[in-house]
């Protein structure tokens, strides 16, 4: 069964205290791994897509990496405005376009205190 | 440009009633998705449209749920005989290109459905 697991469930950091969020997956035929940020009462906001092991992408204080079994979202010197739930999702299916659905983890709730 | 929009933002209904939730995708996006998110959970896939046709409806929980996209743009998710367990946030997403590797899905703000 295709599965995505995120850890920790919740993380509290002091401003400037760097850390990493984990997303491990067990899927058949990974096409892509996606990171989203979700603020309370809003829809998920797209951050990154990673397609192959060894790939890395950066955006401001965030850096996403991918291996064959997991992805990490590294947060460097976080600020209070980085507080949100971070969701990881995998896309499976063949390249014929039969399905493009995303399978999400339950998310990591990040709180950055000033 | 405008993002994905969803209406209404909130819907309160009584058990047994029929509801319709609307999604306006980003202009030019051919693929449209519906997800459902319960409190403390990640979004759960319901159905995916490529153009006007449902390419994958494997996530629809039962035959009370139905979705249409008649002109390949706006989509409506329809729920018949609502149950309290249907209460959740219903999210819509769209993407520019389907069937290729890079098709990031952009989400709307969601419709919060409460069934009393």
Coordinates of C-alpha atoms in Angstrom, one line a residue:
Chain A
X1 CA 0.0 0.0 0.0
X2 CA 1.3 3.5 -0.9
X3 CA 2.1 5.4 2.3
X4 CA 3.6 8.7 3.3
X5 CA 4.7 9.3 6.9
X6 CA 5.8 12.7 8.3
X7 CA 7.8 13.3 11.5
X8 CA 7.7 14.9 13.9
X9 CA 4.0 15.6 14.2
X10 CA 4.8 18.9 15.8
X11 CA 7.9 20.9 16.3
X12 CA 8.6 24.0 18.4
X13 CA 11.7 26.1 17.6
X14 CA 13.2 29.3 18.8
X15 CA 13.8 32.0 16.2
X16 CA 17.1 31.2 14.5
X17 CA 17.2 27.6 15.6
X18 CA 17.6 25.5 12.5
X19 CA 16.0 22.0 12.1
X20 CA 14.7 19.5 9.6
X21 CA 11.3 17.9 8.9
X22 CA 11.2 14.3 7.6
X23 CA 8.9 12.7 5.0
X24 CA 9.4 9.0 4.4
X25 CA 7.4 7.2 1.7
X26 CA 6.6 3.7 0.5
X27 CA 5.1 3.9 -2.9
X28 CA 5.3 2.1 -6.3
X29 CA 6.4 4.2 -9.2
X30 CA 7.2 7.6 -7.6
X31 CA 6.8 10.4 -10.1
X32 CA 7.4 13.3 -7.9
X33 CA 7.5 14.4 -4.3
X34 CA 5.9 17.7 -3.3
X35 CA 6.2 20.0 -0.3
X36 CA 3.4 22.4 0.6
X37 CA 2.9 24.9 3.4
X38 CA -0.6 25.3 4.9
X39 CA -1.6 28.2 7.1
X40 CA -4.7 27.8 9.4
X41 CA -7.9 28.2 7.4
X42 CA -6.2 28.2 4.0
X43 CA -5.4 25.8 1.2
X44 CA -2.0 24.3 0.8
X45 CA 0.6 26.6 -0.8
X46 CA 3.1 24.9 -3.2
X47 CA 6.7 25.1 -2.2
X48 CA 8.8 22.5 -4.1
X49 CA 8.7 19.5 -6.4
X50 CA 11.5 16.9 -6.4
X51 CA 11.7 14.2 -9.0
X52 CA 14.8 12.1 -8.5
X53 CA 17.1 11.0 -5.6
X54 CA 19.9 13.4 -5.0
X55 CA 17.8 16.4 -6.1
X56 CA 17.8 19.5 -4.0
X57 CA 15.8 22.8 -4.2
X58 CA 16.0 26.0 -2.1
X59 CA 13.7 28.9 -1.4
X60 CA 14.7 31.5 1.1
X61 CA 15.2 29.7 4.4
X62 CA 13.9 26.4 3.1
X63 CA 15.8 23.6 1.4
X64 CA 14.2 20.3 0.3
X65 CA 16.2 17.1 -0.4
X66 CA 15.2 13.7 -1.8
X67 CA 16.6 10.2 -1.4
X68 CA 15.0 6.9 -2.6
X69 CA 13.1 6.5 0.7
X70 CA 12.6 9.9 2.2
X71 CA 12.7 13.7 1.8
X72 CA 13.9 16.3 4.2
X73 CA 12.8 19.9 4.5
X74 CA 15.6 21.8 6.1
X75 CA 14.7 25.2 7.8
X76 CA 17.7 27.5 8.4
X77 CA 17.4 30.3 10.9
X78 CA 13.6 30.2 11.0
X79 CA 11.5 33.2 11.7
X80 CA 8.0 33.4 13.4
X81 CA 6.4 33.8 10.0
X82 CA 7.6 30.3 9.0
X83 CA 5.1 28.9 11.5
X84 CA 2.7 26.7 9.6
X85 CA 1.8 23.1 8.9
X86 CA 4.2 21.6 6.3
X87 CA 2.7 18.9 4.1
X88 CA 4.6 16.3 2.1
X89 CA 2.9 14.5 -0.8
X90 CA 3.9 12.0 -3.4
X91 CA 2.6 11.6 -6.9
X92 CA 2.4 8.1 -8.4
X93 CA 1.1 6.6 -11.6
X94 CA 2.3 6.1 -15.1
X95 CA 3.3 8.7 -17.6
X96 CA 0.3 8.0 -19.7
X97 CA -1.6 10.4 -17.4
X98 CA -4.0 7.8 -16.0
X99 CA -3.8 9.5 -12.6
X100 CA -2.0 12.5 -11.2
X101 CA -3.3 12.2 -7.7
X102 CA -1.3 13.2 -4.7
X103 CA -1.0 11.1 -1.6
X104 CA -0.4 13.4 1.4
X105 CA 1.2 12.8 4.8
X106 CA -0.5 14.2 7.9
X107 CA 1.9 17.1 8.1
X108 CA 4.3 18.7 10.6
X109 CA 3.0 21.6 12.6
X110 CA 5.9 24.0 13.1
X111 CA 5.8 26.8 15.6
X112 CA 8.7 29.3 15.7
X113 CA 8.8 31.5 18.8
X114 CA 10.5 34.9 18.8
Chain B
X1 CA -3.0 36.3 -11.9
X2 CA -6.0 34.9 -10.1
X3 CA -5.6 31.7 -8.2
X4 CA -8.1 28.8 -7.7
X5 CA -11.3 30.1 -6.2
X6 CA -13.9 28.1 -4.4
X7 CA -17.5 28.9 -3.3
X8 CA -19.0 29.0 -0.8
X9 CA -16.2 29.4 1.7
X10 CA -18.5 27.9 4.4
X11 CA -21.5 25.7 4.1
X12 CA -23.7 24.5 6.9
X13 CA -26.4 22.0 6.1
X14 CA -28.6 19.4 7.8
X15 CA -28.1 15.7 7.6
X16 CA -29.9 14.3 4.6
X17 CA -29.7 17.5 2.5
X18 CA -28.0 17.9 -0.9
X19 CA -25.1 20.3 -1.4
X20 CA -23.0 21.6 -4.3
X21 CA -19.5 23.0 -4.0
X22 CA -18.0 25.0 -6.8
X23 CA -14.4 25.3 -8.0
X24 CA -13.0 27.8 -10.5
X25 CA -9.5 26.7 -11.6
X26 CA -6.6 28.9 -12.7
X27 CA -7.3 30.0 -16.3
X28 CA -5.7 27.7 -18.8
X29 CA -5.2 24.8 -16.4
X30 CA -6.5 21.6 -18.0
X31 CA -6.3 19.4 -14.9
X32 CA -8.6 19.8 -11.9
X33 CA -8.6 17.9 -8.6
X34 CA -10.8 17.5 -5.6
X35 CA -9.5 16.6 -2.2
X36 CA -11.1 16.4 1.2
X37 CA -9.2 17.3 4.4
X38 CA -10.3 16.4 7.9
X39 CA -9.0 18.2 11.0
X40 CA -5.4 17.2 11.7
X41 CA -5.1 15.2 8.5
X42 CA -3.5 15.7 5.1
X43 CA -5.7 16.2 2.1
X44 CA -7.3 13.0 0.8
X45 CA -7.8 12.6 -3.0
X46 CA -11.3 12.3 -4.3
X47 CA -11.4 12.8 -8.1
X48 CA -9.3 14.1 -11.0
X49 CA -10.5 15.7 -14.3
X50 CA -8.5 16.0 -17.4
X51 CA -10.5 18.4 -19.5
X52 CA -14.2 17.5 -19.2
X53 CA -13.8 13.8 -18.3
X54 CA -13.0 12.2 -14.9
X55 CA -9.7 10.5 -15.4
X56 CA -9.6 9.0 -11.9
X57 CA -12.5 8.9 -9.5
X58 CA -11.1 6.2 -7.3
X59 CA -11.2 8.4 -4.2
X60 CA -14.9 9.1 -4.2
X61 CA -16.1 7.4 -1.0
X62 CA -19.5 6.2 -2.2
X63 CA -22.2 6.9 -4.8
X64 CA -23.5 9.9 -2.8
X65 CA -20.5 11.9 -4.2
X66 CA -20.4 13.0 -7.8
X67 CA -18.5 15.7 -9.6
X68 CA -18.8 17.3 -13.0
X69 CA -16.8 19.6 -15.2
X70 CA -19.0 20.1 -18.3
X71 CA -17.0 22.7 -20.2
X72 CA -13.5 21.8 -19.0
X73 CA -13.2 24.7 -16.7
X74 CA -15.5 25.2 -13.6
X75 CA -16.2 22.0 -11.6
X76 CA -19.0 21.2 -9.2
X77 CA -18.7 18.6 -6.4
X78 CA -22.2 17.3 -5.5
X79 CA -23.0 15.4 -2.3
X80 CA -26.4 13.8 -1.9
X81 CA -28.0 12.8 1.4
X82 CA -25.3 14.4 3.4
X83 CA -24.1 12.6 6.6
X84 CA -22.3 14.1 9.6
X85 CA -19.2 12.2 8.6
X86 CA -19.0 14.3 5.4
X87 CA -18.0 17.3 7.5
X88 CA -14.6 18.4 6.3
X89 CA -12.8 21.0 4.2
X90 CA -13.2 20.3 0.5
X91 CA -10.2 21.5 -1.5
X92 CA -9.9 22.0 -5.2
X93 CA -6.6 22.2 -7.1
X94 CA -5.6 22.7 -10.7
X95 CA -2.5 22.1 -12.7
X96 CA -1.2 23.3 -16.0
X97 CA -0.1 20.1 -17.7
X98 CA -1.3 16.6 -16.8
X99 CA 0.3 13.4 -17.9
X100 CA 3.9 14.8 -17.6
X101 CA 6.4 14.9 -14.8
X102 CA 6.1 18.4 -13.7
X103 CA 2.5 19.4 -12.9
X104 CA 2.4 21.2 -9.6
X105 CA -1.1 21.4 -8.2
X106 CA -2.2 24.8 -7.0
X107 CA -4.9 24.7 -4.3
X108 CA -7.8 27.0 -3.6
X109 CA -8.8 28.1 -0.1
X110 CA -11.3 25.3 0.4
X111 CA -15.0 25.0 1.3
X112 CA -15.6 24.1 4.9
X113 CA -18.7 21.8 5.0
X114 CA -20.5 21.2 8.3
X115 CA -23.3 18.7 8.4
X116 CA -25.5 19.1 11.5

